[in-house]
Amino acid sequence: MKKIVLLLLLSLCIMAAQAQQKANPRLIVRGDDMGSSQSSNLASMDTYKNGIETSIELMVVTPWFPEAARLLRENPGIDVGLHLTITSEWDNIKWRPLTNCPSLVDRNGYFLPMMWPNPNYKGLSIMESNWQLDEIEQEFRAQIELALKNVPHISHLSGHMGSSGFDKKVAEMTRRLAAEYNLADISTNPKTDYGIFGIGYDGPSKTFAEKEASFIQMLNKLEQGKTYVFVDHPALDNIEMQAVHHVGYENVAADRQGVTDLFKSDKVKTVIREKGINLISYNDAARALPRSTLEAENVDPEGFSNYLKAVKESGQDLHSVMIVRHGKVVAEQWFGDNAANKNHVMHSVSKTFTATAIGFCVAENRLKVTDSVISFFPTDLPETVSPYLAELKVRDLLTMSVGHDVDPTSKIRTQDGSWEKMFLSLPIEHKPGTKFVYNSLATYMLSAIVQKVTGEKVIDYLYPRLFRPLGIVGAEWNVSPSGINEGGWGLYIKTEDMAKMGQFMLQKGKWNGKQLLPETWFDEATTAHITQPPVWFPANGKTTDSDWVQGYGYQLWRCRHNAFRADGANGQFIIVLPEKDAVVVTTANITDMQAEINLIWKYLLPAMK
């Protein structure tokens, strides 16, 4: 009896600790005005990489935008917002609109310096001008399109000096544009829309010492269970910034160097760690899957607990697990150095994303799955095109039934030169569509086809169609010597991004009420088109005990229990269970992947009532 009581108390302590962890304050640390100066660019990157900054706001009409865009493209893990701009505040440097908007500019064609009336700049504010809504909309639209063209992983919109919310009509227009471009609008009403509370220095903030003390004072007052955003402007105290000022704000360089030092302060980092404050991005707050509990979504908590215990006892190197039930995350856990905000290698889970890009191409009438592969590569063909090569269709690439005797991937992927040309030069020994051989180079060819018909890498093509609508940002994808995403491998995304993809497939292409990709594509993609076992399946293996002999669709494996999955080497899984209205996601370094799935079937499947 005593032992039972002790176990009960231990369980209650664990549950209380977990509840406390979930209730920790969440803080977005936002740095504004990247692109306005090189000093701002360098400080913004430094405070993200070496400090506490979690989101960066980018201005596109400013002189250092090209460098800012390059730096952000080189660091796609950064959460970026477009800082919509219709003012140019500084005296010694100005910027102009991208479009013709006479109601927003001074006599020299520069944006007016102020948003609100300022006695030092009489008559030179937006509020004193006869601003036109249609001009602001065309300018905002041009800024959005230029930003997304150069930095496709932008996740949200904000307004410089209140540009996007100074009037109700402007706020409504900004919200409409955000929805049109699949961006979160965090500028008009973040508290109501996303539960994000603005927070500032709790005390004086003229010097770095004052900033640090007042910031820590603010950290100490953050409440459990709330999400906050702190906004300031990192830059460097150098000769460039010393020339930047306007009347009433002359100490810009020293002030903004203080912000840079604050964001990198070891003392601040220590307080954040000791207080258990979770640093998050805007995308984490605004575009996350909804959360619930195991009990609320009718999943037995004991089943999840037993699953984790079995994983530990088996010695499996599980990196993360996430369960989505009825569209809500009900369980999530990371192990070791892995974390919610870190990308993880996908290996062949990449294939499902490449196939989805093909699906979008089909929906947009850019190609058909019955198109011949050689039609896309007229300059890469061998001197003699064999009959089987001529027969090869896009569908055969999707179903891994090219007709090769062995997978050519390991032979080709380490070589320089055109992988497309090498693939097309290989002999095809079997009629396409009749023999299953796992073939990652076939998926690479799908990636090459997408780039041929769209002019874009798969990752760039997917951003407006899939990634931004689902709130997937910061994806990275390696490229071949030809500059083509590797397709069959090389993608890096987060655990929750995988879960979003699984939910997207479960919902047959519908997201937030919009049908992004036709249902018919998922009906076809999840059907078993070929059912031959892979070469690694033992000759005496039982088909009823294996999840590799249930059939193969369009870069998706069929599973037992009428499920299907995206599958990557060493235990990366997106398992979709339509009959349970659930998705199970794992990242791992587990070589016995069947054993990994077996634990899911043994403990998690029966837990879903």
Tab-separated table of N, CA and C in Angstrom, residues 324-473:
chain	number	residue	atom	x	y	z
A	324	VAL	N	-1.054	13.970	-33.102
A	324	VAL	CA	-2.147	14.886	-33.430
A	324	VAL	C	-3.433	14.075	-33.494
A	325	ARG	N	-4.440	14.491	-32.738
A	325	ARG	CA	-5.739	13.798	-32.753
A	325	ARG	C	-6.828	14.833	-32.966
A	326	HIS	N	-7.706	14.564	-33.933
A	326	HIS	CA	-8.796	15.489	-34.271
A	326	HIS	C	-8.248	16.896	-34.559
A	327	GLY	N	-7.070	16.933	-35.201
A	327	GLY	CA	-6.491	18.207	-35.627
A	327	GLY	C	-5.748	18.962	-34.552
A	328	LYS	N	-5.581	18.363	-33.361
A	328	LYS	CA	-4.926	19.055	-32.253
A	328	LYS	C	-3.749	18.230	-31.725
A	329	VAL	N	-2.680	18.933	-31.387
A	329	VAL	CA	-1.528	18.252	-30.790
A	329	VAL	C	-1.890	17.877	-29.358
A	330	VAL	N	-1.813	16.579	-29.067
A	330	VAL	CA	-2.181	16.104	-27.724
A	330	VAL	C	-0.978	15.601	-26.939
A	331	ALA	N	0.125	15.338	-27.622
A	331	ALA	CA	1.343	14.894	-26.948
A	331	ALA	C	2.533	15.288	-27.797
A	332	GLU	N	3.579	15.751	-27.149
A	332	GLU	CA	4.804	16.151	-27.861
A	332	GLU	C	5.967	16.066	-26.882
A	333	GLN	N	7.076	15.546	-27.371
A	333	GLN	CA	8.241	15.409	-26.507
A	333	GLN	C	9.497	15.334	-27.359
A	334	TRP	N	10.559	15.982	-26.852
A	334	TRP	CA	11.854	15.945	-27.514
A	334	TRP	C	12.878	15.375	-26.547
A	335	PHE	N	13.915	14.755	-27.081
A	335	PHE	CA	14.889	14.057	-26.259
A	335	PHE	C	16.296	14.514	-26.630
A	336	GLY	N	17.184	14.522	-25.638
A	336	GLY	CA	18.566	14.907	-25.881
A	336	GLY	C	18.684	16.360	-26.280
A	337	ASP	N	19.501	16.622	-27.284
A	337	ASP	CA	19.716	17.995	-27.750
A	337	ASP	C	18.658	18.443	-28.750
A	338	ASN	N	17.721	17.593	-29.071
A	338	ASN	CA	16.676	17.944	-30.033
A	338	ASN	C	15.653	18.865	-29.370
A	339	ALA	N	15.022	19.706	-30.166
A	339	ALA	CA	14.103	20.703	-29.605
A	339	ALA	C	13.060	21.083	-30.632
A	340	ALA	N	11.984	21.669	-30.146
A	340	ALA	CA	10.864	22.052	-31.010
A	340	ALA	C	11.280	23.049	-32.080
A	341	ASN	N	12.258	23.905	-31.771
A	341	ASN	CA	12.642	24.948	-32.719
A	341	ASN	C	13.827	24.564	-33.589
A	342	LYS	N	14.229	23.295	-33.550
A	342	LYS	CA	15.373	22.847	-34.349
A	342	LYS	C	14.914	21.994	-35.529
A	343	ASN	N	15.467	22.293	-36.701
A	343	ASN	CA	15.229	21.427	-37.858
A	343	ASN	C	15.880	20.063	-37.637
A	344	HIS	N	15.290	19.054	-38.257
A	344	HIS	CA	15.832	17.694	-38.183
A	344	HIS	C	15.917	17.143	-39.597
A	345	VAL	N	16.916	16.338	-39.858
A	345	VAL	CA	17.045	15.724	-41.179
A	345	VAL	C	15.844	14.811	-41.437
A	346	MET	N	15.309	14.878	-42.650
A	346	MET	CA	14.135	14.086	-43.021
A	346	MET	C	14.488	12.819	-43.781
A	347	HIS	N	15.693	12.758	-44.348
A	347	HIS	CA	16.030	11.645	-45.239
A	347	HIS	C	14.880	11.479	-46.255
A	348	SER	N	14.312	10.292	-46.369
A	348	SER	CA	13.346	10.051	-47.450
A	348	SER	C	11.934	10.559	-47.177
A	349	VAL	N	11.682	11.117	-46.001
A	349	VAL	CA	10.427	11.863	-45.839
A	349	VAL	C	10.384	13.006	-46.862
A	350	SER	N	11.561	13.443	-47.295
A	350	SER	CA	11.653	14.463	-48.345
A	350	SER	C	10.846	14.066	-49.576
A	351	LYS	N	10.806	12.779	-49.872
A	351	LYS	CA	10.139	12.294	-51.088
A	351	LYS	C	8.662	12.698	-51.130
A	352	THR	N	8.002	12.645	-49.988
A	352	THR	CA	6.573	12.968	-49.963
A	352	THR	C	6.346	14.432	-50.305
A	353	PHE	N	7.246	15.300	-49.891
A	353	PHE	CA	7.125	16.717	-50.229
A	353	PHE	C	7.367	16.939	-51.718
A	354	THR	N	8.322	16.206	-52.285
A	354	THR	CA	8.565	16.309	-53.731
A	354	THR	C	7.348	15.831	-54.513
A	355	ALA	N	6.758	14.714	-54.084
A	355	ALA	CA	5.563	14.212	-54.765
A	355	ALA	C	4.410	15.202	-54.654
A	356	THR	N	4.310	15.881	-53.526
A	356	THR	CA	3.258	16.889	-53.359
A	356	THR	C	3.470	18.049	-54.328
A	357	ALA	N	4.720	18.396	-54.570
A	357	ALA	CA	5.001	19.427	-55.579
A	357	ALA	C	4.534	18.968	-56.954
A	358	ILE	N	4.732	17.697	-57.265
A	358	ILE	CA	4.209	17.151	-58.521
A	358	ILE	C	2.688	17.292	-58.540
A	359	GLY	N	2.048	17.005	-57.402
A	359	GLY	CA	0.596	17.147	-57.320
A	359	GLY	C	0.128	18.550	-57.636
A	360	PHE	N	0.835	19.546	-57.123
A	360	PHE	CA	0.478	20.933	-57.440
A	360	PHE	C	0.689	21.225	-58.926
A	361	CYS	N	1.757	20.685	-59.502
A	361	CYS	CA	1.993	20.875	-60.943
A	361	CYS	C	0.858	20.262	-61.759
A	362	VAL	N	0.392	19.093	-61.340
A	362	VAL	CA	-0.734	18.453	-62.032
A	362	VAL	C	-1.984	19.308	-61.904
A	363	ALA	N	-2.250	19.807	-60.696
A	363	ALA	CA	-3.440	20.628	-60.461
A	363	ALA	C	-3.404	21.920	-61.269
A	364	GLU	N	-2.195	22.424	-61.539
A	364	GLU	CA	-2.040	23.667	-62.304
A	364	GLU	C	-1.842	23.409	-63.798
A	365	ASN	N	-2.054	22.148	-64.215
A	365	ASN	CA	-1.950	21.755	-65.625
A	365	ASN	C	-0.571	22.030	-66.216
A	366	ARG	N	0.434	21.912	-65.395
A	366	ARG	CA	1.811	22.063	-65.883
A	366	ARG	C	2.347	20.742	-66.414
A	367	LEU	N	1.786	19.635	-65.931
A	367	LEU	CA	2.185	18.308	-66.409
A	367	LEU	C	1.105	17.304	-66.059
A	368	LYS	N	1.253	16.089	-66.581
A	368	LYS	CA	0.381	14.959	-66.241
A	368	LYS	C	1.264	13.801	-65.792
A	369	VAL	N	0.725	12.935	-64.950
A	369	VAL	CA	1.537	11.801	-64.486
A	369	VAL	C	1.786	10.811	-65.612
A	370	THR	N	1.052	10.941	-66.698
A	370	THR	CA	1.260	10.070	-67.860
A	370	THR	C	2.256	10.648	-68.855
A	371	ASP	N	2.812	11.825	-68.574
A	371	ASP	CA	3.822	12.409	-69.460
A	371	ASP	C	5.082	11.556	-69.461
A	372	SER	N	5.723	11.470	-70.602
A	372	SER	CA	6.972	10.717	-70.677
A	372	SER	C	8.097	11.520	-70.034
A	373	VAL	N	8.963	10.833	-69.326
A	373	VAL	CA	10.055	11.508	-68.623
A	373	VAL	C	11.010	12.173	-69.600
A	374	ILE	N	11.278	11.514	-70.726
A	374	ILE	CA	12.272	12.073	-71.653
A	374	ILE	C	11.808	13.391	-72.264
A	375	SER	N	10.498	13.659	-72.241
A	375	SER	CA	9.999	14.903	-72.832
A	375	SER	C	10.493	16.128	-72.076
A	376	PHE	N	10.898	15.958	-70.812
A	376	PHE	CA	11.363	17.092	-70.017
A	376	PHE	C	12.869	17.316	-70.129
A	377	PHE	N	13.596	16.362	-70.744
A	377	PHE	CA	15.052	16.435	-70.753
A	377	PHE	C	15.617	16.207	-72.157
A	378	PRO	N	15.197	16.992	-73.115
A	378	PRO	CA	15.636	16.734	-74.496
A	378	PRO	C	17.143	16.842	-74.702
A	379	THR	N	17.834	17.641	-73.888
A	379	THR	CA	19.286	17.816	-74.076
A	379	THR	C	20.112	16.880	-73.192
A	380	ASP	N	19.452	16.045	-72.400
A	380	ASP	CA	20.178	15.157	-71.483
A	380	ASP	C	20.059	13.686	-71.873
A	381	LEU	N	19.505	13.404	-73.027
A	381	LEU	CA	19.227	12.020	-73.408
A	381	LEU	C	20.465	11.330	-73.977
A	382	PRO	N	20.557	10.021	-73.802
A	382	PRO	CA	21.652	9.274	-74.441
A	382	PRO	C	21.473	9.269	-75.957
A	383	GLU	N	22.520	8.888	-76.664
A	383	GLU	CA	22.451	8.879	-78.129
A	383	GLU	C	21.329	7.983	-78.622
A	384	THR	N	21.162	6.847	-77.953
A	384	THR	CA	20.086	5.929	-78.326
A	384	THR	C	19.106	5.819	-77.165
A	385	VAL	N	17.864	6.163	-77.422
A	385	VAL	CA	16.815	6.066	-76.406
A	385	VAL	C	16.179	4.683	-76.523
A	386	SER	N	16.328	3.883	-75.476
A	386	SER	CA	15.782	2.526	-75.515
A	386	SER	C	14.250	2.568	-75.462
A	387	PRO	N	13.595	1.531	-75.901
A	387	PRO	CA	12.126	1.508	-75.846
A	387	PRO	C	11.593	1.698	-74.434
A	388	TYR	N	12.241	1.060	-73.442
A	388	TYR	CA	11.756	1.205	-72.069
A	388	TYR	C	11.951	2.627	-71.552
A	389	LEU	N	13.065	3.251	-71.908
A	389	LEU	CA	13.264	4.651	-71.510
A	389	LEU	C	12.206	5.543	-72.153
A	390	ALA	N	11.888	5.270	-73.396
A	390	ALA	CA	10.850	6.048	-74.078
A	390	ALA	C	9.492	5.860	-73.412
A	391	GLU	N	9.263	4.678	-72.837
A	391	GLU	CA	7.988	4.384	-72.175
A	391	GLU	C	7.871	4.993	-70.779
A	392	LEU	N	9.000	5.328	-70.185
A	392	LEU	CA	9.022	5.758	-68.783
A	392	LEU	C	8.155	7.003	-68.569
A	393	LYS	N	7.232	6.915	-67.604
A	393	LYS	CA	6.297	7.999	-67.313
A	393	LYS	C	6.602	8.613	-65.943
A	394	VAL	N	6.080	9.817	-65.744
A	394	VAL	CA	6.196	10.467	-64.435
A	394	VAL	C	5.630	9.551	-63.353
A	395	ARG	N	4.530	8.888	-63.643
A	395	ARG	CA	3.897	7.981	-62.681
A	395	ARG	C	4.851	6.873	-62.242
A	396	ASP	N	5.710	6.396	-63.149
A	396	ASP	CA	6.653	5.333	-62.803
A	396	ASP	C	7.721	5.842	-61.832
A	397	LEU	N	8.077	7.114	-61.957
A	397	LEU	CA	8.987	7.702	-60.982
A	397	LEU	C	8.310	7.799	-59.624
A	398	LEU	N	7.050	8.201	-59.626
A	398	LEU	CA	6.302	8.357	-58.373
A	398	LEU	C	6.158	7.036	-57.626
A	399	THR	N	6.003	5.935	-58.361
A	399	THR	CA	5.742	4.630	-57.732
A	399	THR	C	6.989	3.761	-57.610
A	400	MET	N	8.167	4.329	-57.871
A	400	MET	CA	9.422	3.579	-57.758
A	400	MET	C	9.440	2.341	-58.646
A	401	SER	N	8.820	2.457	-59.797
A	401	SER	CA	8.793	1.305	-60.710
A	401	SER	C	9.404	1.689	-62.050
A	402	VAL	N	10.611	2.266	-61.967
A	402	VAL	CA	11.316	2.721	-63.169
A	402	VAL	C	11.627	1.546	-64.097
A	403	GLY	N	12.023	0.408	-63.495
A	403	GLY	CA	12.437	-0.749	-64.285
A	403	GLY	C	13.893	-1.104	-64.107
A	404	HIS	N	14.589	-0.374	-63.191
A	404	HIS	CA	15.987	-0.719	-62.910
A	404	HIS	C	16.063	-2.024	-62.114
A	405	ASP	N	17.150	-2.745	-62.301
A	405	ASP	CA	17.396	-3.962	-61.513
A	405	ASP	C	17.806	-3.616	-60.089
A	406	VAL	N	18.624	-2.557	-59.943
A	406	VAL	CA	19.095	-2.129	-58.625
A	406	VAL	C	18.980	-0.609	-58.536
A	407	ASP	N	18.904	-0.126	-57.314
A	407	ASP	CA	18.816	1.316	-57.065
A	407	ASP	C	20.140	1.984	-57.448
A	408	PRO	N	20.112	2.958	-58.354
A	408	PRO	CA	21.353	3.603	-58.792
A	408	PRO	C	21.781	4.781	-57.927
A	409	THR	N	21.049	5.057	-56.855
A	409	THR	CA	21.263	6.302	-56.121
A	409	THR	C	22.675	6.434	-55.570
A	410	SER	N	23.163	5.416	-54.871
A	410	SER	CA	24.474	5.521	-54.233
A	410	SER	C	25.581	5.715	-55.263
A	411	LYS	N	25.372	5.205	-56.461
A	411	LYS	CA	26.377	5.322	-57.517
A	411	LYS	C	26.444	6.739	-58.072
A	412	ILE	N	25.310	7.424	-58.117
A	412	ILE	CA	25.240	8.710	-58.803
A	412	ILE	C	25.330	9.898	-57.858
A	413	ARG	N	24.739	9.807	-56.672
A	413	ARG	CA	24.594	10.996	-55.820
A	413	ARG	C	25.915	11.569	-55.322
A	414	THR	N	27.004	10.802	-55.401
A	414	THR	CA	28.311	11.286	-54.953
A	414	THR	C	29.114	11.922	-56.086
A	415	GLN	N	28.554	11.938	-57.287
A	415	GLN	CA	29.305	12.419	-58.441
A	415	GLN	C	28.949	13.870	-58.773
A	416	ASP	N	29.928	14.563	-59.369
A	416	ASP	CA	29.674	15.889	-59.920
A	416	ASP	C	29.037	15.728	-61.292
A	417	GLY	N	28.525	16.832	-61.822
A	417	GLY	CA	27.904	16.776	-63.137
A	417	GLY	C	26.407	16.602	-63.044
A	418	SER	N	25.802	16.337	-64.176
A	418	SER	CA	24.344	16.258	-64.276
A	418	SER	C	23.834	14.887	-63.831
A	419	TRP	N	23.175	14.855	-62.666
A	419	TRP	CA	22.574	13.595	-62.226
A	419	TRP	C	21.447	13.182	-63.161
A	420	GLU	N	20.793	14.163	-63.760
A	420	GLU	CA	19.712	13.842	-64.690
A	420	GLU	C	20.259	13.046	-65.881
A	421	LYS	N	21.361	13.528	-66.416
A	421	LYS	CA	21.954	12.862	-67.577
A	421	LYS	C	22.419	11.455	-67.218
A	422	MET	N	23.022	11.319	-66.030
A	422	MET	CA	23.491	9.997	-65.590
A	422	MET	C	22.310	9.036	-65.415
A	423	PHE	N	21.225	9.522	-64.817
A	423	PHE	CA	20.047	8.685	-64.599
A	423	PHE	C	19.481	8.195	-65.933
A	424	LEU	N	19.372	9.093	-66.890
A	424	LEU	CA	18.783	8.739	-68.188
A	424	LEU	C	19.682	7.811	-69.010
A	425	SER	N	20.972	7.761	-68.657
A	425	SER	CA	21.903	6.897	-69.410
A	425	SER	C	21.899	5.460	-68.889
A	426	LEU	N	21.254	5.227	-67.740
A	426	LEU	CA	21.259	3.881	-67.158
A	426	LEU	C	20.353	2.941	-67.947
A	427	PRO	N	20.751	1.679	-68.069
A	427	PRO	CA	19.861	0.717	-68.731
A	427	PRO	C	18.618	0.446	-67.882
A	428	ILE	N	17.479	0.313	-68.538
A	428	ILE	CA	16.235	-0.070	-67.863
A	428	ILE	C	15.926	-1.498	-68.287
A	429	GLU	N	16.059	-2.419	-67.338
A	429	GLU	CA	15.987	-3.836	-67.666
A	429	GLU	C	14.561	-4.382	-67.703
A	430	HIS	N	13.623	-3.678	-67.077
A	430	HIS	CA	12.246	-4.185	-66.978
A	430	HIS	C	11.271	-3.123	-67.481
A	431	LYS	N	10.163	-3.564	-67.959
A	431	LYS	CA	9.137	-2.648	-68.458
A	431	LYS	C	8.721	-1.707	-67.324
A	432	PRO	N	8.748	-0.382	-67.547
A	432	PRO	CA	8.347	0.553	-66.498
A	432	PRO	C	6.944	0.261	-65.970
A	433	GLY	N	6.815	0.370	-64.656
A	433	GLY	CA	5.527	0.129	-64.020
A	433	GLY	C	5.319	-1.295	-63.556
A	434	THR	N	6.298	-2.180	-63.803
A	434	THR	CA	6.091	-3.603	-63.470
A	434	THR	C	6.972	-4.114	-62.339
A	435	LYS	N	8.071	-3.413	-62.023
A	435	LYS	CA	9.003	-3.909	-60.998
A	435	LYS	C	9.322	-2.800	-60.007
A	436	PHE	N	9.071	-3.059	-58.727
A	436	PHE	CA	9.360	-2.092	-57.669
A	436	PHE	C	10.811	-2.227	-57.224
A	437	VAL	N	11.565	-1.146	-57.336
A	437	VAL	CA	12.913	-1.052	-56.774
A	437	VAL	C	13.022	0.328	-56.137
A	438	TYR	N	13.246	0.350	-54.817
A	438	TYR	CA	13.358	1.624	-54.122
A	438	TYR	C	14.451	2.454	-54.779
A	439	ASN	N	14.145	3.705	-55.138
A	439	ASN	CA	14.969	4.429	-56.090
A	439	ASN	C	14.905	5.926	-55.781
A	440	SER	N	15.821	6.399	-54.963
A	440	SER	CA	15.805	7.812	-54.561
A	440	SER	C	16.131	8.740	-55.733
A	441	LEU	N	16.918	8.240	-56.701
A	441	LEU	CA	17.211	9.068	-57.881
A	441	LEU	C	15.960	9.297	-58.718
A	442	ALA	N	15.010	8.371	-58.647
A	442	ALA	CA	13.738	8.598	-59.339
A	442	ALA	C	13.043	9.825	-58.758
A	443	THR	N	13.119	9.978	-57.440
A	443	THR	CA	12.523	11.159	-56.811
A	443	THR	C	13.297	12.411	-57.177
A	444	TYR	N	14.616	12.284	-57.265
A	444	TYR	CA	15.408	13.427	-57.728
A	444	TYR	C	14.942	13.873	-59.108
A	445	MET	N	14.632	12.928	-59.971
A	445	MET	CA	14.155	13.282	-61.314
A	445	MET	C	12.809	14.013	-61.242
A	446	LEU	N	11.974	13.645	-60.270
A	446	LEU	CA	10.716	14.382	-60.071
A	446	LEU	C	11.010	15.827	-59.679
A	447	SER	N	12.002	16.017	-58.811
A	447	SER	CA	12.392	17.370	-58.420
A	447	SER	C	12.897	18.156	-59.629
A	448	ALA	N	13.675	17.485	-60.462
A	448	ALA	CA	14.190	18.142	-61.675
A	448	ALA	C	13.053	18.514	-62.620
A	449	ILE	N	12.039	17.655	-62.704
A	449	ILE	CA	10.887	17.944	-63.565
A	449	ILE	C	10.117	19.145	-63.046
A	450	VAL	N	9.927	19.222	-61.734
A	450	VAL	CA	9.250	20.396	-61.159
A	450	VAL	C	10.004	21.662	-61.524
A	451	GLN	N	11.327	21.621	-61.402
A	451	GLN	CA	12.111	22.812	-61.718
A	451	GLN	C	12.057	23.137	-63.211
A	452	LYS	N	11.969	22.106	-64.039
A	452	LYS	CA	11.863	22.336	-65.483
A	452	LYS	C	10.565	23.071	-65.838
A	453	VAL	N	9.448	22.635	-65.238
A	453	VAL	CA	8.152	23.172	-65.667
A	453	VAL	C	7.756	24.441	-64.919
A	454	THR	N	8.403	24.719	-63.779
A	454	THR	CA	8.039	25.917	-63.009
A	454	THR	C	9.114	26.984	-63.020
A	455	GLY	N	10.356	26.592	-63.320
A	455	GLY	CA	11.456	27.547	-63.232
A	455	GLY	C	11.908	27.799	-61.807
A	456	GLU	N	11.406	27.012	-60.853
A	456	GLU	CA	11.745	27.199	-59.451
A	456	GLU	C	12.182	25.876	-58.832
A	457	LYS	N	13.069	25.966	-57.839
A	457	LYS	CA	13.359	24.790	-57.035
A	457	LYS	C	12.076	24.339	-56.341
A	458	VAL	N	12.012	23.069	-55.972
A	458	VAL	CA	10.830	22.542	-55.297
A	458	VAL	C	10.516	23.348	-54.037
A	459	ILE	N	11.532	23.680	-53.252
A	459	ILE	CA	11.287	24.383	-51.995
A	459	ILE	C	10.654	25.746	-52.242
A	460	ASP	N	11.121	26.450	-53.270
A	460	ASP	CA	10.558	27.768	-53.583
A	460	ASP	C	9.159	27.640	-54.171
A	461	TYR	N	8.947	26.618	-54.978
A	461	TYR	CA	7.624	26.381	-55.555
A	461	TYR	C	6.605	26.045	-54.471
A	462	LEU	N	7.047	25.307	-53.427
A	462	LEU	CA	6.124	24.891	-52.373
A	462	LEU	C	5.817	25.993	-51.371
A	463	TYR	N	6.672	26.997	-51.256
A	463	TYR	CA	6.434	28.002	-50.214
A	463	TYR	C	5.059	28.657	-50.317
A	464	PRO	N	4.671	29.244	-51.452
A	464	PRO	CA	3.344	29.884	-51.493
A	464	PRO	C	2.195	28.893	-51.522
A	465	ARG	N	2.420	27.679	-51.983
A	465	ARG	CA	1.334	26.709	-52.165
A	465	ARG	C	1.109	25.823	-50.945
A	466	LEU	N	2.186	25.508	-50.224
A	466	LEU	CA	2.092	24.557	-49.116
A	466	LEU	C	2.695	25.109	-47.827
A	467	PHE	N	3.935	25.555	-47.882
A	467	PHE	CA	4.631	25.915	-46.653
A	467	PHE	C	3.999	27.121	-45.954
A	468	ARG	N	3.794	28.222	-46.668
A	468	ARG	CA	3.211	29.389	-45.993
A	468	ARG	C	1.780	29.139	-45.550
A	469	PRO	N	0.923	28.510	-46.356
A	469	PRO	CA	-0.424	28.224	-45.842
A	469	PRO	C	-0.419	27.384	-44.567
A	470	LEU	N	0.505	26.428	-44.465
A	470	LEU	CA	0.555	25.567	-43.281
A	470	LEU	C	1.366	26.179	-42.145
A	471	GLY	N	2.032	27.291	-42.417
A	471	GLY	CA	2.874	27.887	-41.384
A	471	GLY	C	4.187	27.155	-41.195
A	472	ILE	N	4.725	26.617	-42.282
A	472	ILE	CA	6.039	25.973	-42.245
A	472	ILE	C	7.068	26.984	-42.738
A	473	VAL	N	7.964	27.390	-41.867
A	473	VAL	CA	9.021	28.329	-42.256
A	473	VAL	C	10.366	27.761	-41.813
